[in-house]
């Protein structure tokens, strides 16, 4: 590769990074609903067509951030799962790690779950979602297999959605709760819900 070609690649990578960092700053300041190609172009002082040279539309930018969010949470949940070899303890650790991630990364969290429910098409363009699902389902399958050998995968699919209904519901309630809402109480509710969920898996 020539020096000129290598420089052009670096320049394109730098511009792409600049577009994403500018978009992220807009989101941090004004929320996802305020993000637009025009705002990004104005902020970096380039014309709108320049942005389209790098991203087909705003949805492509959102998809990029969605991937980043799943990569981050997968890293957190992988570390949490590795903290124990017991599947029940793994699920508790996963729930705790996900709870912490949601409130430390609200912008990512809101985007990740605002992109719609997982579908085959979404999994094709964002394979990170499949990795995420498999990571969480693994300890569920192990627990169910011990209690009811033979149909663990089918049951785990249902339990996976139940698990996230519980966790996502509690997080959503906490996110809109008053500022003086008790953090300790919310964590106790989470622990109680996950403990009950694990007992149900073993039934």
PDB file of C-alpha atoms in Angstrom:
ATOM      1  CA  UNK A   1       0.000   0.000   0.000  1.00  0.00           C
ATOM      2  CA  UNK A   2       1.339   3.421  -0.925  1.00  0.00           C
ATOM      3  CA  UNK A   3       1.927   6.176   1.611  1.00  0.00           C
ATOM      4  CA  UNK A   4      -0.846   8.240   0.027  1.00  0.00           C
ATOM      5  CA  UNK A   5      -3.346   5.352   0.183  1.00  0.00           C
ATOM      6  CA  UNK A   6      -2.468   4.658   3.821  1.00  0.00           C
ATOM      7  CA  UNK A   7      -2.924   8.338   4.662  1.00  0.00           C
ATOM      8  CA  UNK A   8      -6.341   8.388   2.997  1.00  0.00           C
ATOM      9  CA  UNK A   9      -7.429   5.364   5.028  1.00  0.00           C
ATOM     10  CA  UNK A  10      -6.293   7.083   8.232  1.00  0.00           C
ATOM     11  CA  UNK A  11      -8.137  10.248   7.242  1.00  0.00           C
ATOM     12  CA  UNK A  12     -11.347   8.316   6.546  1.00  0.00           C
ATOM     13  CA  UNK A  13     -11.064   6.470   9.860  1.00  0.00           C
ATOM     14  CA  UNK A  14     -10.474   9.765  11.670  1.00  0.00           C
ATOM     15  CA  UNK A  15     -13.510  11.366  10.015  1.00  0.00           C
ATOM     16  CA  UNK A  16     -15.709   8.376  10.876  1.00  0.00           C
ATOM     17  CA  UNK A  17     -14.536   8.519  14.490  1.00  0.00           C
ATOM     18  CA  UNK A  18     -15.187  12.269  14.547  1.00  0.00           C
ATOM     19  CA  UNK A  19     -18.749  11.773  13.283  1.00  0.00           C
ATOM     20  CA  UNK A  20     -19.445   9.141  15.948  1.00  0.00           C
ATOM     21  CA  UNK A  21     -17.900  11.135  18.799  1.00  0.00           C
ATOM     22  CA  UNK A  22     -19.862  14.223  17.761  1.00  0.00           C
ATOM     23  CA  UNK A  23     -23.075  12.205  17.546  1.00  0.00           C
ATOM     24  CA  UNK A  24     -22.408  10.780  20.998  1.00  0.00           C
ATOM     25  CA  UNK A  25     -21.875  14.264  22.436  1.00  0.00           C
ATOM     26  CA  UNK A  26     -25.220  15.391  20.999  1.00  0.00           C
ATOM     27  CA  UNK A  27     -26.898  12.352  22.559  1.00  0.00           C
ATOM     28  CA  UNK A  28     -25.273  12.965  25.948  1.00  0.00           C
ATOM     29  CA  UNK A  29     -26.439  16.580  25.935  1.00  0.00           C
ATOM     30  CA  UNK A  30     -29.887  16.333  24.369  1.00  0.00           C
ATOM     31  CA  UNK A  31     -30.907  12.658  24.190  1.00  0.00           C
ATOM     32  CA  UNK A  32     -31.369  10.180  21.344  1.00  0.00           C
ATOM     33  CA  UNK A  33     -34.474  11.877  20.016  1.00  0.00           C
ATOM     34  CA  UNK A  34     -32.467  15.007  19.194  1.00  0.00           C
ATOM     35  CA  UNK A  35     -29.883  13.260  17.018  1.00  0.00           C
ATOM     36  CA  UNK A  36     -29.972  14.064  13.292  1.00  0.00           C
ATOM     37  CA  UNK A  37     -27.578  14.024  10.352  1.00  0.00           C
ATOM     38  CA  UNK A  38     -28.006  17.805  10.024  1.00  0.00           C
ATOM     39  CA  UNK A  39     -27.006  18.391  13.645  1.00  0.00           C
ATOM     40  CA  UNK A  40     -23.921  16.243  13.252  1.00  0.00           C
ATOM     41  CA  UNK A  41     -22.909  18.039  10.044  1.00  0.00           C
ATOM     42  CA  UNK A  42     -23.372  21.459  11.634  1.00  0.00           C
ATOM     43  CA  UNK A  43     -21.373  20.442  14.712  1.00  0.00           C
ATOM     44  CA  UNK A  44     -18.339  19.246  12.733  1.00  0.00           C
ATOM     45  CA  UNK A  45     -18.743  22.051  10.150  1.00  0.00           C
ATOM     46  CA  UNK A  46     -19.138  19.817   7.124  1.00  0.00           C
ATOM     47  CA  UNK A  47     -21.946  19.498   4.618  1.00  0.00           C
ATOM     48  CA  UNK A  48     -24.654  16.859   5.071  1.00  0.00           C
ATOM     49  CA  UNK A  49     -23.491  14.811   2.014  1.00  0.00           C
ATOM     50  CA  UNK A  50     -20.129  14.283   3.726  1.00  0.00           C
ATOM     51  CA  UNK A  51     -21.860  12.447   6.592  1.00  0.00           C
ATOM     52  CA  UNK A  52     -23.689  10.256   4.075  1.00  0.00           C
ATOM     53  CA  UNK A  53     -20.329   9.236   2.621  1.00  0.00           C
ATOM     54  CA  UNK A  54     -19.714   7.410   5.911  1.00  0.00           C
ATOM     55  CA  UNK A  55     -23.175   6.409   7.116  1.00  0.00           C
ATOM     56  CA  UNK A  56     -26.169   5.586   4.937  1.00  0.00           C
ATOM     57  CA  UNK A  57     -28.588   7.274   7.359  1.00  0.00           C
ATOM     58  CA  UNK A  58     -29.147   8.053  11.029  1.00  0.00           C
ATOM     59  CA  UNK A  59     -30.234   4.454  11.638  1.00  0.00           C
ATOM     60  CA  UNK A  60     -26.768   3.269  10.578  1.00  0.00           C
ATOM     61  CA  UNK A  61     -25.242   5.502  13.247  1.00  0.00           C
ATOM     62  CA  UNK A  62     -27.692   4.177  15.829  1.00  0.00           C
ATOM     63  CA  UNK A  63     -26.814   0.620  14.820  1.00  0.00           C
ATOM     64  CA  UNK A  64     -23.137   1.373  15.386  1.00  0.00           C
ATOM     65  CA  UNK A  65     -23.857   2.654  18.886  1.00  0.00           C
ATOM     66  CA  UNK A  66     -26.126  -0.322  19.525  1.00  0.00           C
ATOM     67  CA  UNK A  67     -23.254  -2.667  18.678  1.00  0.00           C
ATOM     68  CA  UNK A  68     -20.961  -0.738  21.020  1.00  0.00           C
ATOM     69  CA  UNK A  69     -23.520  -1.047  23.796  1.00  0.00           C
ATOM     70  CA  UNK A  70     -23.866  -4.798  23.397  1.00  0.00           C
ATOM     71  CA  UNK A  71     -20.091  -5.236  23.215  1.00  0.00           C
ATOM     72  CA  UNK A  72     -19.755  -3.374  26.509  1.00  0.00           C
ATOM     73  CA  UNK A  73     -22.485  -5.261  28.328  1.00  0.00           C
ATOM     74  CA  UNK A  74     -21.258  -8.618  26.986  1.00  0.00           C
ATOM     75  CA  UNK A  75     -17.834  -7.879  28.481  1.00  0.00           C
ATOM     76  CA  UNK A  76     -19.442  -7.037  31.847  1.00  0.00           C
ATOM     77  CA  UNK A  77     -21.678 -10.118  31.872  1.00  0.00           C
ATOM     78  CA  UNK A  78     -18.881 -12.425  30.742  1.00  0.00           C
ATOM     79  CA  UNK A  79     -16.760 -11.263  33.691  1.00  0.00           C
ATOM     80  CA  UNK A  80     -19.743 -11.669  36.043  1.00  0.00           C
ATOM     81  CA  UNK A  81     -20.471 -15.191  34.798  1.00  0.00           C
ATOM     82  CA  UNK A  82     -16.818 -16.153  35.257  1.00  0.00           C
ATOM     83  CA  UNK A  83     -16.990 -15.222  38.954  1.00  0.00           C
ATOM     84  CA  UNK A  84     -18.619 -18.583  39.782  1.00  0.00           C
ATOM     85  CA  UNK A  85     -19.008 -22.074  38.388  1.00  0.00           C
ATOM     86  CA  UNK A  86     -22.458 -22.474  39.963  1.00  0.00           C
ATOM     87  CA  UNK A  87     -25.166 -21.578  37.406  1.00  0.00           C
ATOM     88  CA  UNK A  88     -27.497 -20.068  40.019  1.00  0.00           C
ATOM     89  CA  UNK A  89     -24.725 -17.808  41.288  1.00  0.00           C
ATOM     90  CA  UNK A  90     -23.857 -16.962  37.696  1.00  0.00           C
ATOM     91  CA  UNK A  91     -27.419 -15.743  37.060  1.00  0.00           C
ATOM     92  CA  UNK A  92     -27.325 -13.607  40.191  1.00  0.00           C
ATOM     93  CA  UNK A  93     -24.003 -12.120  39.142  1.00  0.00           C
ATOM     94  CA  UNK A  94     -25.315 -11.492  35.620  1.00  0.00           C
ATOM     95  CA  UNK A  95     -28.379  -9.701  36.989  1.00  0.00           C
ATOM     96  CA  UNK A  96     -26.240  -7.539  39.290  1.00  0.00           C
ATOM     97  CA  UNK A  97     -23.809  -6.681  36.491  1.00  0.00           C
ATOM     98  CA  UNK A  98     -26.601  -5.822  34.101  1.00  0.00           C
ATOM     99  CA  UNK A  99     -28.310  -3.647  36.719  1.00  0.00           C
ATOM    100  CA  UNK A 100     -25.045  -1.746  37.252  1.00  0.00           C
ATOM    101  CA  UNK A 101     -24.485  -1.415  33.503  1.00  0.00           C
ATOM    102  CA  UNK A 102     -27.962   0.037  32.918  1.00  0.00           C
ATOM    103  CA  UNK A 103     -27.479   2.893  35.365  1.00  0.00           C
ATOM    104  CA  UNK A 104     -23.858   3.582  34.448  1.00  0.00           C
ATOM    105  CA  UNK A 105     -24.617   3.604  30.715  1.00  0.00           C
ATOM    106  CA  UNK A 106     -28.149   4.985  30.399  1.00  0.00           C
ATOM    107  CA  UNK A 107     -27.682   6.252  26.838  1.00  0.00           C
ATOM    108  CA  UNK A 108     -26.479   2.871  25.610  1.00  0.00           C
ATOM    109  CA  UNK A 109     -29.176   1.051  27.576  1.00  0.00           C
ATOM    110  CA  UNK A 110     -31.994   3.178  26.184  1.00  0.00           C
ATOM    111  CA  UNK A 111     -30.767   2.692  22.627  1.00  0.00           C
ATOM    112  CA  UNK A 112     -30.141  -1.066  22.939  1.00  0.00           C
ATOM    113  CA  UNK A 113     -33.680  -1.756  24.095  1.00  0.00           C
ATOM    114  CA  UNK A 114     -35.255   0.945  21.969  1.00  0.00           C
ATOM    115  CA  UNK A 115     -34.167  -0.858  18.811  1.00  0.00           C
ATOM    116  CA  UNK A 116     -36.990  -3.355  19.065  1.00  0.00           C
ATOM    117  CA  UNK A 117     -37.272  -6.949  20.231  1.00  0.00           C
ATOM    118  CA  UNK A 118     -34.634  -9.408  18.964  1.00  0.00           C
ATOM    119  CA  UNK A 119     -35.473 -10.821  15.526  1.00  0.00           C
ATOM    120  CA  UNK A 120     -33.652 -12.937  12.962  1.00  0.00           C
ATOM    121  CA  UNK A 121     -33.031  -9.890  10.787  1.00  0.00           C
ATOM    122  CA  UNK A 122     -31.704  -7.866  13.718  1.00  0.00           C
ATOM    123  CA  UNK A 123     -29.430 -10.741  14.724  1.00  0.00           C
ATOM    124  CA  UNK A 124     -27.971 -10.813  11.192  1.00  0.00           C
ATOM    125  CA  UNK A 125     -26.944  -7.164  11.278  1.00  0.00           C
ATOM    126  CA  UNK A 126     -26.043  -7.218  14.976  1.00  0.00           C
ATOM    127  CA  UNK A 127     -24.662 -10.654  15.907  1.00  0.00           C
ATOM    128  CA  UNK A 128     -23.727  -9.238  19.309  1.00  0.00           C
ATOM    129  CA  UNK A 129     -27.350  -9.710  20.324  1.00  0.00           C
ATOM    130  CA  UNK A 130     -27.076 -13.468  19.753  1.00  0.00           C
ATOM    131  CA  UNK A 131     -23.877 -13.610  21.808  1.00  0.00           C
ATOM    132  CA  UNK A 132     -25.646 -11.717  24.569  1.00  0.00           C
ATOM    133  CA  UNK A 133     -28.642 -14.084  24.535  1.00  0.00           C
ATOM    134  CA  UNK A 134     -26.517 -17.242  24.514  1.00  0.00           C
ATOM    135  CA  UNK A 135     -24.380 -15.942  27.366  1.00  0.00           C
ATOM    136  CA  UNK A 136     -27.405 -15.429  29.596  1.00  0.00           C
ATOM    137  CA  UNK A 137     -29.200 -18.623  28.573  1.00  0.00           C
ATOM    138  CA  UNK A 138     -26.247 -20.913  29.270  1.00  0.00           C
ATOM    139  CA  UNK A 139     -26.643 -21.067  33.081  1.00  0.00           C
ATOM    140  CA  UNK A 140     -30.426 -21.343  32.702  1.00  0.00           C
ATOM    141  CA  UNK A 141     -30.031 -24.390  30.467  1.00  0.00           C
ATOM    142  CA  UNK A 142     -27.660 -25.943  32.998  1.00  0.00           C
ATOM    143  CA  UNK A 143     -30.090 -25.435  35.894  1.00  0.00           C
ATOM    144  CA  UNK A 144     -33.115 -26.712  33.946  1.00  0.00           C
ATOM    145  CA  UNK A 145     -31.207 -29.708  32.600  1.00  0.00           C
ATOM    146  CA  UNK A 146     -30.448 -30.859  36.148  1.00  0.00           C
ATOM    147  CA  UNK A 147     -34.093 -30.550  37.196  1.00  0.00           C
ATOM    148  CA  UNK A 148     -35.826 -31.637  33.978  1.00  0.00           C
ATOM    149  CA  UNK A 149     -33.453 -33.420  31.586  1.00  0.00           C
ATOM    150  CA  UNK A 150     -34.373 -33.454  27.920  1.00  0.00           C
ATOM    151  CA  UNK A 151     -36.225 -30.215  27.268  1.00  0.00           C
ATOM    152  CA  UNK A 152     -33.844 -27.630  28.693  1.00  0.00           C
ATOM    153  CA  UNK A 153     -33.362 -25.536  25.540  1.00  0.00           C
ATOM    154  CA  UNK A 154     -37.078 -25.011  24.874  1.00  0.00           C
ATOM    155  CA  UNK A 155     -37.745 -24.114  28.492  1.00  0.00           C
ATOM    156  CA  UNK A 156     -34.687 -21.879  28.637  1.00  0.00           C
ATOM    157  CA  UNK A 157     -35.960 -19.817  25.714  1.00  0.00           C
ATOM    158  CA  UNK A 158     -39.155 -19.032  27.618  1.00  0.00           C
ATOM    159  CA  UNK A 159     -37.270 -18.458  30.864  1.00  0.00           C
ATOM    160  CA  UNK A 160     -34.846 -16.127  29.094  1.00  0.00           C
ATOM    161  CA  UNK A 161     -37.724 -13.815  28.161  1.00  0.00           C
ATOM    162  CA  UNK A 162     -39.144 -14.078  31.678  1.00  0.00           C
ATOM    163  CA  UNK A 163     -35.734 -13.198  33.145  1.00  0.00           C
ATOM    164  CA  UNK A 164     -35.455 -10.071  31.027  1.00  0.00           C
ATOM    165  CA  UNK A 165     -39.053  -9.059  31.651  1.00  0.00           C
ATOM    166  CA  UNK A 166     -38.256  -9.047  35.370  1.00  0.00           C
ATOM    167  CA  UNK A 167     -34.909  -7.293  35.095  1.00  0.00           C
ATOM    168  CA  UNK A 168     -35.866  -4.795  32.402  1.00  0.00           C
ATOM    169  CA  UNK A 169     -39.123  -4.002  34.199  1.00  0.00           C
ATOM    170  CA  UNK A 170     -37.360  -3.228  37.480  1.00  0.00           C
ATOM    171  CA  UNK A 171     -34.744  -1.105  35.718  1.00  0.00           C
ATOM    172  CA  UNK A 172     -37.422   0.828  33.823  1.00  0.00           C
ATOM    173  CA  UNK A 173     -39.274   1.551  37.074  1.00  0.00           C
ATOM    174  CA  UNK A 174     -36.076   2.739  38.739  1.00  0.00           C
ATOM    175  CA  UNK A 175     -35.141   4.985  35.808  1.00  0.00           C
ATOM    176  CA  UNK A 176     -38.374   6.967  36.095  1.00  0.00           C
ATOM    177  CA  UNK A 177     -38.497   6.904  39.906  1.00  0.00           C
ATOM    178  CA  UNK A 178     -38.162  10.114  41.988  1.00  0.00           C
ATOM    179  CA  UNK A 179     -34.650  11.244  42.818  1.00  0.00           C
ATOM    180  CA  UNK A 180     -35.161  10.337  46.491  1.00  0.00           C
ATOM    181  CA  UNK A 181     -36.147   6.758  45.638  1.00  0.00           C
ATOM    182  CA  UNK A 182     -34.314   4.302  47.884  1.00  0.00           C
ATOM    183  CA  UNK A 183     -31.505   2.530  46.047  1.00  0.00           C
ATOM    184  CA  UNK A 184     -31.208  -0.127  48.731  1.00  0.00           C
ATOM    185  CA  UNK A 185     -34.897  -1.043  48.438  1.00  0.00           C
ATOM    186  CA  UNK A 186     -34.651  -1.338  44.660  1.00  0.00           C
ATOM    187  CA  UNK A 187     -31.674  -3.678  44.987  1.00  0.00           C
ATOM    188  CA  UNK A 188     -33.526  -5.799  47.549  1.00  0.00           C
ATOM    189  CA  UNK A 189     -36.468  -6.093  45.150  1.00  0.00           C
ATOM    190  CA  UNK A 190     -34.090  -7.159  42.362  1.00  0.00           C
ATOM    191  CA  UNK A 191     -32.404  -9.761  44.584  1.00  0.00           C
ATOM    192  CA  UNK A 192     -35.767 -11.132  45.724  1.00  0.00           C
ATOM    193  CA  UNK A 193     -37.097 -11.351  42.159  1.00  0.00           C
ATOM    194  CA  UNK A 194     -33.991 -13.126  40.816  1.00  0.00           C
ATOM    195  CA  UNK A 195     -33.915 -15.521  43.779  1.00  0.00           C
ATOM    196  CA  UNK A 196     -37.540 -16.456  43.085  1.00  0.00           C
ATOM    197  CA  UNK A 197     -36.803 -16.848  39.391  1.00  0.00           C
ATOM    198  CA  UNK A 198     -33.932 -19.263  40.087  1.00  0.00           C
ATOM    199  CA  UNK A 199     -36.129 -21.338  42.453  1.00  0.00           C
ATOM    200  CA  UNK A 200     -38.670 -21.605  39.655  1.00  0.00           C
ATOM    201  CA  UNK A 201     -35.972 -22.848  37.257  1.00  0.00           C
ATOM    202  CA  UNK A 202     -35.132 -25.647  39.668  1.00  0.00           C
ATOM    203  CA  UNK A 203     -38.756 -26.718  40.156  1.00  0.00           C
TER     204      UNK A 203
END
